Coordinates of C-alpha atoms (C1' of nucleotides) in Angstrom, one line a residue:
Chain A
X68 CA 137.7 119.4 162.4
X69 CA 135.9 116.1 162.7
X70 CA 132.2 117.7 161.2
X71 CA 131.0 114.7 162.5
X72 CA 128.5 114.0 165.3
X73 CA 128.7 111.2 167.6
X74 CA 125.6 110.2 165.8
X75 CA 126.5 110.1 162.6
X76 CA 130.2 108.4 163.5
X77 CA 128.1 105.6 165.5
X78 CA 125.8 105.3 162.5
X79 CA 129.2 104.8 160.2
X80 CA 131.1 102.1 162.5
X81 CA 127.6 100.3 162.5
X82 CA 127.4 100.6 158.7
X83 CA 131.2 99.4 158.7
X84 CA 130.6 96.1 161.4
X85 CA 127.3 95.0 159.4
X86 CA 129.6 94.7 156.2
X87 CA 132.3 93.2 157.6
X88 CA 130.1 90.9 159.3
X89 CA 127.7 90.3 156.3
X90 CA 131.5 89.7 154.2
X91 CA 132.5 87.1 156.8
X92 CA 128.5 85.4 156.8
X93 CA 128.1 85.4 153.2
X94 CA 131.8 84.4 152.4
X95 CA 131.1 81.3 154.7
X96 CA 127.6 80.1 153.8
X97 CA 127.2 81.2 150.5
X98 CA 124.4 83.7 150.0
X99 CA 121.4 81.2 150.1
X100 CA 122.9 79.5 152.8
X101 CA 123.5 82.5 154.7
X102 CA 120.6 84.2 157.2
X103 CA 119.8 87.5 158.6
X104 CA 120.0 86.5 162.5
X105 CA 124.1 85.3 161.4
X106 CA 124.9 88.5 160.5
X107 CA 123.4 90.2 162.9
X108 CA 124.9 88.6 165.7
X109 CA 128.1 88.7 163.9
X110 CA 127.8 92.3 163.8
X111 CA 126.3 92.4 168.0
X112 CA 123.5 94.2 167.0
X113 CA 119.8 92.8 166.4
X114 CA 117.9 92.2 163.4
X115 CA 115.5 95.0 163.3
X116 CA 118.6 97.8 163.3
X117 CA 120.2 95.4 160.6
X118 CA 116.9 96.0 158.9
X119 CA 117.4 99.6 159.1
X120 CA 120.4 100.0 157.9
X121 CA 119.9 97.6 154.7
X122 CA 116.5 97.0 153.2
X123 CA 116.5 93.6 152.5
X124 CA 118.8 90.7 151.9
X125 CA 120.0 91.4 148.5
X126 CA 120.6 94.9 148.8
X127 CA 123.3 94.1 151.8
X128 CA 124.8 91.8 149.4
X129 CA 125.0 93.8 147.3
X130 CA 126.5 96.9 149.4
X131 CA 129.1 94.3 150.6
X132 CA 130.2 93.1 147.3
X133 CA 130.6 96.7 145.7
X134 CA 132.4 97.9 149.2
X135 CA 134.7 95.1 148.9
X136 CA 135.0 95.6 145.1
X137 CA 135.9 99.0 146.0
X138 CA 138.7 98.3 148.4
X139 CA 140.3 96.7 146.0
X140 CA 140.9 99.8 143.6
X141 CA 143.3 100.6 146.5
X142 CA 145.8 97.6 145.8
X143 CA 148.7 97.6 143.4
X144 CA 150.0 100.8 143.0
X145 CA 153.1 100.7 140.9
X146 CA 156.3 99.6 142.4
X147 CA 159.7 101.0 143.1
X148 CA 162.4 100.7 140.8
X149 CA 165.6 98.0 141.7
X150 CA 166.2 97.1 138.1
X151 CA 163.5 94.7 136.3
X152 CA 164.0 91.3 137.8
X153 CA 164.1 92.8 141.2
X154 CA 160.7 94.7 140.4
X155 CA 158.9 91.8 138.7
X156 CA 159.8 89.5 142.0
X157 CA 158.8 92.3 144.3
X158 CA 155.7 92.1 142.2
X159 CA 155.0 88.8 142.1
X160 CA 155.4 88.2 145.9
X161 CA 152.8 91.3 146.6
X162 CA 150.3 89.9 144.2
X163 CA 151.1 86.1 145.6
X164 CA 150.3 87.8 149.4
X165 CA 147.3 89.5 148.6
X166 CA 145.5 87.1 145.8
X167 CA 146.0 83.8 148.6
X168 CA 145.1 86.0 151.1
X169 CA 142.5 83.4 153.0
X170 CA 140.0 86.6 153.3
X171 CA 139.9 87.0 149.2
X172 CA 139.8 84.1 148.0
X173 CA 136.3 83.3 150.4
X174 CA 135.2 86.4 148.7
X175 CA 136.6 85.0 145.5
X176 CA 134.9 81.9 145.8
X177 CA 131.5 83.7 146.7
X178 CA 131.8 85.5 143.4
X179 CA 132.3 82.2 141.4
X180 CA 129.6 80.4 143.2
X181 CA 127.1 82.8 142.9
X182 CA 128.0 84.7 139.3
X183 CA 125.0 82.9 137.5
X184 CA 122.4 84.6 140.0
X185 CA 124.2 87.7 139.7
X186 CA 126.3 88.3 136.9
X187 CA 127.0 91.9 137.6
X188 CA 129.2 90.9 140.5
X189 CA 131.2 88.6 138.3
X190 CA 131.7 91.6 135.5
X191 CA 132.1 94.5 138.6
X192 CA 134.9 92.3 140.4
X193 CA 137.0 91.1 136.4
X194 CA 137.2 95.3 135.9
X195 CA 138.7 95.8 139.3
X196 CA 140.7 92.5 139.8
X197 CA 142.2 91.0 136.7
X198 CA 141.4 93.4 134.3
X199 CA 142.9 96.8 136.5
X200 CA 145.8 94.1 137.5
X201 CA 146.6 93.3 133.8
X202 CA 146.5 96.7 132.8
X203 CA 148.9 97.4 135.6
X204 CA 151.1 94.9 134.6
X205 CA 151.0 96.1 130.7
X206 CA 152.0 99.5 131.8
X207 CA 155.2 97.9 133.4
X208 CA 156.1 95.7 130.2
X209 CA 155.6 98.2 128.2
X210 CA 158.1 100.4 129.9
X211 CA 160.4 97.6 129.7
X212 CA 160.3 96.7 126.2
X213 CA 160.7 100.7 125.5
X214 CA 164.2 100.6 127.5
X215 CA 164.8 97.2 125.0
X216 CA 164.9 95.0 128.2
X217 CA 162.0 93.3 127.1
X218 CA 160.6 91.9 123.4
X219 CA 157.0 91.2 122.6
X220 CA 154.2 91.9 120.1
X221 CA 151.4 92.1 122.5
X222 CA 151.5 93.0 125.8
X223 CA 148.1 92.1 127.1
X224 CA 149.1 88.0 126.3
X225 CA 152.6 89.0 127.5
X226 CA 151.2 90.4 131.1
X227 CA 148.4 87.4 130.8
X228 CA 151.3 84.9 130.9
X229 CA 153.4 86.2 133.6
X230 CA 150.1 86.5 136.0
X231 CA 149.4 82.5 134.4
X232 CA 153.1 81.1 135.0
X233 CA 153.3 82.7 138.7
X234 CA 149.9 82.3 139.8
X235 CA 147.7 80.5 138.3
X236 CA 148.6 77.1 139.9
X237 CA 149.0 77.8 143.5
X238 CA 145.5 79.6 143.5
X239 CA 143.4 77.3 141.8
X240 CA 144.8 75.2 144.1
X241 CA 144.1 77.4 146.6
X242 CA 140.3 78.0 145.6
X243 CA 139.4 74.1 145.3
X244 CA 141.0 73.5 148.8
X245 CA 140.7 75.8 151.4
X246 CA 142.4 73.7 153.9
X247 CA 145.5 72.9 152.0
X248 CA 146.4 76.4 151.6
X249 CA 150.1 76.7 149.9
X250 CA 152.9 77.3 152.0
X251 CA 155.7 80.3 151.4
X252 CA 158.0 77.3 150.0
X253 CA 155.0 76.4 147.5
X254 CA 154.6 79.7 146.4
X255 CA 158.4 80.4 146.2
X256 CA 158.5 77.4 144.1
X257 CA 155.6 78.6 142.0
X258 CA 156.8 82.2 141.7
X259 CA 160.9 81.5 141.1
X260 CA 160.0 79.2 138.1
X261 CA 157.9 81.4 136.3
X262 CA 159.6 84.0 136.9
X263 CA 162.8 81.9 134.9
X264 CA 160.1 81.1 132.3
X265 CA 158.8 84.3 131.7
X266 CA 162.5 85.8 130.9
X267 CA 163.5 83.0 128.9
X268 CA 160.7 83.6 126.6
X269 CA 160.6 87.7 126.6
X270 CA 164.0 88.8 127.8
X271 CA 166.5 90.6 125.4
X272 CA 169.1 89.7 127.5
X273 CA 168.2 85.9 129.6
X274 CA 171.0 85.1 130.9
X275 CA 171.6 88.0 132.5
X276 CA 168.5 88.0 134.1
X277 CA 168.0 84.6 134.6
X278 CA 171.2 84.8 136.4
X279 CA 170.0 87.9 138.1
X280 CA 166.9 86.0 139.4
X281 CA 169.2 83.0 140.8
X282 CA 171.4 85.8 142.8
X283 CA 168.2 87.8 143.7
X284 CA 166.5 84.4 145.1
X285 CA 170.1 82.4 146.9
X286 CA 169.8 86.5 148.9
X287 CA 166.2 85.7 149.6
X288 CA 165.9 82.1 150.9
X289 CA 169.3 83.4 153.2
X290 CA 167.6 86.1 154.3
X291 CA 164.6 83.5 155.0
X292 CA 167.4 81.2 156.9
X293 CA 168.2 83.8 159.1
X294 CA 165.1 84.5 160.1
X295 CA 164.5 81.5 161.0
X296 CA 167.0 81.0 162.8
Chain B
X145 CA 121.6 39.8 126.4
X146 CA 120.0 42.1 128.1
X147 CA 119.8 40.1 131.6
X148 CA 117.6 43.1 133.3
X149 CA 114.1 43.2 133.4
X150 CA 111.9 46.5 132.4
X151 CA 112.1 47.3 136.2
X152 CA 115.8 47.6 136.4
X153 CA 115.9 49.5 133.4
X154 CA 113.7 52.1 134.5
X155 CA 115.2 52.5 137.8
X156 CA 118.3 52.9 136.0
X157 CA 116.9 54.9 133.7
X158 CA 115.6 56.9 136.5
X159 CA 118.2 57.4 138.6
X160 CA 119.9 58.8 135.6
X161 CA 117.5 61.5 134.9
X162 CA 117.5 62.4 138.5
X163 CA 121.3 63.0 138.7
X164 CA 121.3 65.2 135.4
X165 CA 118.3 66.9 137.0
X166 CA 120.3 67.4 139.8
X167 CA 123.5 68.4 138.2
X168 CA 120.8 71.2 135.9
X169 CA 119.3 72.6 139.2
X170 CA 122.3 72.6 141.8
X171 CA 124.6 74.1 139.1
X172 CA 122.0 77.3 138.4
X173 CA 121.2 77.5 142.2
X174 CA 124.0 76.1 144.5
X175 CA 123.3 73.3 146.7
X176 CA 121.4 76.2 149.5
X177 CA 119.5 77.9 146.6
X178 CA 117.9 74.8 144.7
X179 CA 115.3 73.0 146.0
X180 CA 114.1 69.4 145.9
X181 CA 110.6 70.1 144.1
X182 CA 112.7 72.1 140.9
X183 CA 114.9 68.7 141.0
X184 CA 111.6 66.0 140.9
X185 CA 109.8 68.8 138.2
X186 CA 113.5 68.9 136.0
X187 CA 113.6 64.9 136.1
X188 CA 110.0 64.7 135.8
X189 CA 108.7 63.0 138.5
X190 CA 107.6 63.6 141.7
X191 CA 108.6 64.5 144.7
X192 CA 108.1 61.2 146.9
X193 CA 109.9 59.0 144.2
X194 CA 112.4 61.3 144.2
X195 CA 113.1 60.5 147.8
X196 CA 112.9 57.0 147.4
X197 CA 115.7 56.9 144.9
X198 CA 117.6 59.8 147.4
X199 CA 117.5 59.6 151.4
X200 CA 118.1 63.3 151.1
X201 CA 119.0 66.8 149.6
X202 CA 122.4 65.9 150.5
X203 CA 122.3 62.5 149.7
X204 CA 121.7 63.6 146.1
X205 CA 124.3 66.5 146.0
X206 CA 126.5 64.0 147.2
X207 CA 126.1 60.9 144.5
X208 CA 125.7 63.6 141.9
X209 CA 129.3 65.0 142.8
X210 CA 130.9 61.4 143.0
X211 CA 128.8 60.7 139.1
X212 CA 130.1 63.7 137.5
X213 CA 133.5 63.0 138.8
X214 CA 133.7 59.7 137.8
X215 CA 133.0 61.0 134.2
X216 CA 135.8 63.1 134.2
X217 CA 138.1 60.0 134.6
X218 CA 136.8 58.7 131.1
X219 CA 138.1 62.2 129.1
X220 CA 141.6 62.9 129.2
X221 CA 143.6 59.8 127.3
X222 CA 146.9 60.3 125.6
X223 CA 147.1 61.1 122.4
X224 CA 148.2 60.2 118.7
X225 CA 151.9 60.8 117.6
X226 CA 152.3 63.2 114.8
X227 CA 155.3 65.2 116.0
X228 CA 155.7 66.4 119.6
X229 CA 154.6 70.4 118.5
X230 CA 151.4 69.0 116.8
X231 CA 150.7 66.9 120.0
X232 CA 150.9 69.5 121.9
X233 CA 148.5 71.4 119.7
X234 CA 145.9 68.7 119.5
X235 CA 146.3 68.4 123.0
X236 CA 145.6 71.9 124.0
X237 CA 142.6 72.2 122.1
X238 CA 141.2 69.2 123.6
X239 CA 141.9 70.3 126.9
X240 CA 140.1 73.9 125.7
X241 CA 137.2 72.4 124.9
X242 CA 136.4 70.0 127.3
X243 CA 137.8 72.7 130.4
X244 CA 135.7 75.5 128.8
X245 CA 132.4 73.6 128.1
X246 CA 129.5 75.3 130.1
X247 CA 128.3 72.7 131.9
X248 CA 131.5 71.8 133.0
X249 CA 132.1 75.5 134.0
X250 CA 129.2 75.6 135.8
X251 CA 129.9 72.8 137.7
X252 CA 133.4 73.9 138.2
X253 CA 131.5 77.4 139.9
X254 CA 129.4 74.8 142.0
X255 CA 132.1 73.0 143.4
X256 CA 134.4 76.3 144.1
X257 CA 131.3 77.7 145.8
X258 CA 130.3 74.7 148.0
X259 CA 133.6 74.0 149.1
X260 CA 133.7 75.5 152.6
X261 CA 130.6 73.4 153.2
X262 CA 131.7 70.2 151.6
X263 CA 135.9 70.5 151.5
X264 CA 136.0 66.4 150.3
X265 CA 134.3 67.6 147.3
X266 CA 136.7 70.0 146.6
X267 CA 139.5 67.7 146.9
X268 CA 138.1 64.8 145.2
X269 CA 138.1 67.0 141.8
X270 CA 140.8 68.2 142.7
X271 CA 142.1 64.7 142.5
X272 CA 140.4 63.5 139.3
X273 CA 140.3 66.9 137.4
X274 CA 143.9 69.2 138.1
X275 CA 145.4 66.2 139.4
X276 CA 145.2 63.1 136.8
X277 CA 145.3 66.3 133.9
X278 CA 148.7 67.2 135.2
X279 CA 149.9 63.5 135.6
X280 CA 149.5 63.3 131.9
X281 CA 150.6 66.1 130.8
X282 CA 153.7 65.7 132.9
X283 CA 154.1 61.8 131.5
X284 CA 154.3 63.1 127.9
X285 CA 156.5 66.0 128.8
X286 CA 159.0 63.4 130.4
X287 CA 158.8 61.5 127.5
X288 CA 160.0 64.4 125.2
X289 CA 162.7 64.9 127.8
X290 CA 164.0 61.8 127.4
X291 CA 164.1 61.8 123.5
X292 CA 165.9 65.4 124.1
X293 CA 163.2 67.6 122.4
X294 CA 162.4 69.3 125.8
X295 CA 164.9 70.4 128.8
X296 CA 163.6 71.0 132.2
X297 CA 164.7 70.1 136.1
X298 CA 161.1 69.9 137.4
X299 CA 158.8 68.1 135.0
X300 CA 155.6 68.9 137.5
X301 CA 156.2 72.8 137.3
X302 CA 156.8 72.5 133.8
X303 CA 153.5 70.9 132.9
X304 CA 152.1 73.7 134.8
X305 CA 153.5 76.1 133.1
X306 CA 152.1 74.6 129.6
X307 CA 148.3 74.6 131.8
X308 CA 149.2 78.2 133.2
X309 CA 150.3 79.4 129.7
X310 CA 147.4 78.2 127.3
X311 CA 144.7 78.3 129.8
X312 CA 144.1 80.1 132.8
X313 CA 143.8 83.7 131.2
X314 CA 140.4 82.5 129.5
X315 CA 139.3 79.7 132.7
X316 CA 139.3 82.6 134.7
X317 CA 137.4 85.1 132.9
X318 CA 135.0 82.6 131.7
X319 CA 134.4 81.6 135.2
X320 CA 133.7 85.2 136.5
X321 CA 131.6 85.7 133.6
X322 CA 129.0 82.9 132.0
X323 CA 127.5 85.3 129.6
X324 CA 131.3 85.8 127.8
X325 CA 132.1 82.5 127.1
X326 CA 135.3 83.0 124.8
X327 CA 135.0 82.7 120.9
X328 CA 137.6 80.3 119.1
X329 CA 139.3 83.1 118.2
X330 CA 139.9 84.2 121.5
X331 CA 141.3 80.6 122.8
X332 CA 143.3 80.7 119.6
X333 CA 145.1 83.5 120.6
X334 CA 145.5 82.4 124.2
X335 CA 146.6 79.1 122.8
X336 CA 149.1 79.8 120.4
X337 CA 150.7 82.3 122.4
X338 CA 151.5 79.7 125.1
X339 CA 152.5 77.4 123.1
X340 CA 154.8 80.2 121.6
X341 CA 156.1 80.6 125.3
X342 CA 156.3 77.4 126.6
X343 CA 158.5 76.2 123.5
X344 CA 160.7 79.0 124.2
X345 CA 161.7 78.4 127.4
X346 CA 161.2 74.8 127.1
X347 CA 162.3 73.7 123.4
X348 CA 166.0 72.1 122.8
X349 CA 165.3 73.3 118.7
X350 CA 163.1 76.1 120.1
X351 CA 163.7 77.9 116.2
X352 CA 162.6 74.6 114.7
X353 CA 159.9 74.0 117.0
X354 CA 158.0 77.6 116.5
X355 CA 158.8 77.0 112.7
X356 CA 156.7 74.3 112.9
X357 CA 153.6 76.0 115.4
X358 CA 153.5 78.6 112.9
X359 CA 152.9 76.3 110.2
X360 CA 150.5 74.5 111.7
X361 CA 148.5 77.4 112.7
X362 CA 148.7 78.6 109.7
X363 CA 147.1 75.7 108.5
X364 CA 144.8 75.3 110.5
X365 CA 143.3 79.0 110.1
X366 CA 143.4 78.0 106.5
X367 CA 140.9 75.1 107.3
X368 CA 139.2 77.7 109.2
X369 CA 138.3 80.2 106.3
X370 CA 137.4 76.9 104.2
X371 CA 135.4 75.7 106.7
X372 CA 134.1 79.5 107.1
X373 CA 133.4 80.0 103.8
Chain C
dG166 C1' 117.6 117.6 182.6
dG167 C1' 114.3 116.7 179.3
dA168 C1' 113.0 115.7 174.5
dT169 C1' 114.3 113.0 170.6
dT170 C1' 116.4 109.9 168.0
dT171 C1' 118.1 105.4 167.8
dC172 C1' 118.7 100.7 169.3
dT173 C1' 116.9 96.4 171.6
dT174 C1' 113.8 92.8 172.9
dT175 C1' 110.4 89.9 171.9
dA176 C1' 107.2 88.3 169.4
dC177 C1' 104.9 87.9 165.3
dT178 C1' 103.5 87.0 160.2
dT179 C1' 104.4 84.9 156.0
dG180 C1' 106.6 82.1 152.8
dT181 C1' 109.6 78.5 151.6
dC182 C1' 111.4 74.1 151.7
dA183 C1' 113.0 69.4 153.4
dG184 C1' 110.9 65.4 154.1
dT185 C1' 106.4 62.4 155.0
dT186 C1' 101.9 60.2 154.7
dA187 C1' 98.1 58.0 152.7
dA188 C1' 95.1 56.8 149.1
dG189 C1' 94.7 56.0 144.5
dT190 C1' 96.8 54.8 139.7
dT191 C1' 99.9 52.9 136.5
dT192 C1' 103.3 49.6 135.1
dC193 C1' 105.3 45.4 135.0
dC194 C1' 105.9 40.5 135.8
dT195 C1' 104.2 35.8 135.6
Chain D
dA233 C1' 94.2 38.3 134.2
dG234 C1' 95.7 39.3 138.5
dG235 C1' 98.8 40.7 142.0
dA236 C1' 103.0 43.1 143.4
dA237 C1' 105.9 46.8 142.8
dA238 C1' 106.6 51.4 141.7
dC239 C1' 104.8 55.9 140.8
dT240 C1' 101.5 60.0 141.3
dT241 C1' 98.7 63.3 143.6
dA242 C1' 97.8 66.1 147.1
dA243 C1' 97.9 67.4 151.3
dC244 C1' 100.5 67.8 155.5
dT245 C1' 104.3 68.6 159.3
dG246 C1' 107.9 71.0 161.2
dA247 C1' 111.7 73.9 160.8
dC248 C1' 113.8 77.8 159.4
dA249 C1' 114.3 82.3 157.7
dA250 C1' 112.9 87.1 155.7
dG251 C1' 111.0 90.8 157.1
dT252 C1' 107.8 93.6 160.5
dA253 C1' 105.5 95.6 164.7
dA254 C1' 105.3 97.5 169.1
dA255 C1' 106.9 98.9 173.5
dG256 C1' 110.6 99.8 176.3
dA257 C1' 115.6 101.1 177.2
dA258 C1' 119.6 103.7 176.1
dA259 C1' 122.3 107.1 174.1
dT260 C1' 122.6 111.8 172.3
dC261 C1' 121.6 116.4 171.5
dC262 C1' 120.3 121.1 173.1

DNA sequence: GGATTTCTTTACTTGTCAGTTAAGTTTCCT
DNA sequence: AGGAAACTTAACTGACAAGTAAAGAAATCC
């Protein structure tokens, strides 16, 4: 049933190597810095086909920022459900794996760099990144303080500090040096402490869960043993 | 006193105007996207003096970088003594409005953009800026420790946690968007909250302690509608 | 298998920008 | 005042990059 012709399929996987290559160009050069012939070769086809597929610089840019945006909307689907601490360490180690991911932050850092010449980007990517995350998050803390496992006023601040306590370090980090990119001990480090902060401010019940958290993390850094081993 | 002649002065005078020049330009365009004929019309002069202060575009990024960092080593000194929750307040807002002032934010974008191209940049803010902030913050939060107003294990991940908690929720959006820098209400909220938070989890009299934040907020809005009115 | 669409090669135009040169002008020192 | 240092103007070189043109080669469709 593919309705497709061996034209038109061609004429997507081209469409689909010139982004990808134009993400990897741009991401690396900046988009000043970067230059047609780059992505072009990156994507093993010349210049004048590039030409035809995009009309100019900008608009490629500009079809690579919104694709990219766009594959984001399929992230962060809600969780399963092992009991709260369980779910918010689940959670935190997805969002730690995909936010450090060395792919997204480049694209990160391209938004940052070059907001002030296109501001658009900068709002497009806060509605699907953090904002569609926090609103994610919300949803969950609200459940939670509904079942009385949780107690806040506002939820927005509430989600806004556990994405602060777990991640905010070990990505800025993370965007000012490429290089030293944080290791899973780091971000275990990171992640297990605000986790302990986080439920000693908002629990109902923290010592259960912070004693929870200790059991769920002794079982994780044995599992990690044994792989290692 | 004044052992330098007219000469000196104006090279020094000069060579200043250039490197804010610089910092204006770069920061709007990125090192790729500004030129050197925007940089010599911003410091108004012209081109070939510009080069004879300069060897070269890079040259100039370069010694503009290393200025503007050693700047940030002047801000940033400890603070007066009225009671470890209104230290912390004082603190915070300093920290607010110094990390949150646009220039500073744009430059913050430049570096985070130009990193893949120049990684010592990255870590030599990282190094004056994250690095020496956290060193202080973690001093004074050692010193509350050891008069037993504060309990913690790790003094580094706490201090952290206090950055994490007051300010990377409005860093981050005002870094993905220059047009909606935050309003004082907006860091108020962010601020008090964390404060909230990190006393919670981190307090020995946490009751007392958010006694007292409230109060002081409370005054200080006070002041606010005065001021306001 | 032949016509058609699409891609490639190569070369070109045009504009921009880093960096330079040279001749003339201003500023400063003594 | 007079000479040296520094600055300006204006034009230039060379490189690089955006975007285009034309002619041929390859894939695809019927």
């Amino acid at each position: 049933m593919t309705a497709l012709s061996r034209r038109q399929q061609n004429k997507i996987e081209r469409e689909r190597r010139i982004l990808e290559a134009a993400l990897k160009v741009f991401s690396e050069m900046g988009y000043s810095g970067a230059n047609m012939d780059a992505v072009a070769l990156e994507a093993n086809l010349s210049k004048p086909t590039l030409y035809q597929y995009f009309q100019s610089k900008e608009a490629l840019f500009s079809a690579m920022m919104l694709g990219e945006r766009d594959q984001m909307l399929a992230v962060f689907e809600r969780p399963s459900d092992r009991g709260m601490v369980a779910d918010l360490l689940e959670f935190s180690w997805d969002y730690a794996d995909t936010v450090l991911r060395p792919d997204l932050l480049s694209l990160a850092r391209l938004i940052i760099g070059e907001v002030q010449r296109f501001p658009e980007i900068g709002r497009a990517y806060q509605e699907v990144g953090p904002d569609r995350l926090l609103r994610g998050i919300m949803d969950y803390l609200e459940d939670q303080r509904r079942t009385g496992r949780l107690a806040f006023d506002d939820a927005e601040l509430a989600a806004q500090d556990l994405w602060g306590l777990i991640l905010s370090a070990p990505r800025t980090q993370a965007l000012y040096m490429p290089d030293r990119s944080p290791s899973r001990a780091e971000i275990a480090r990171y992640l297990n402490n605000g986790l302990k902060v986080f439920l000693k401010a908002y629990s109902t019940q923290p010592e259960t869960d912070l004693a929870e958290l200790a059991r769920l993390i002794g079982a994780q850094s044995l599992n990690q043993v044994q792989h290692d081993a």
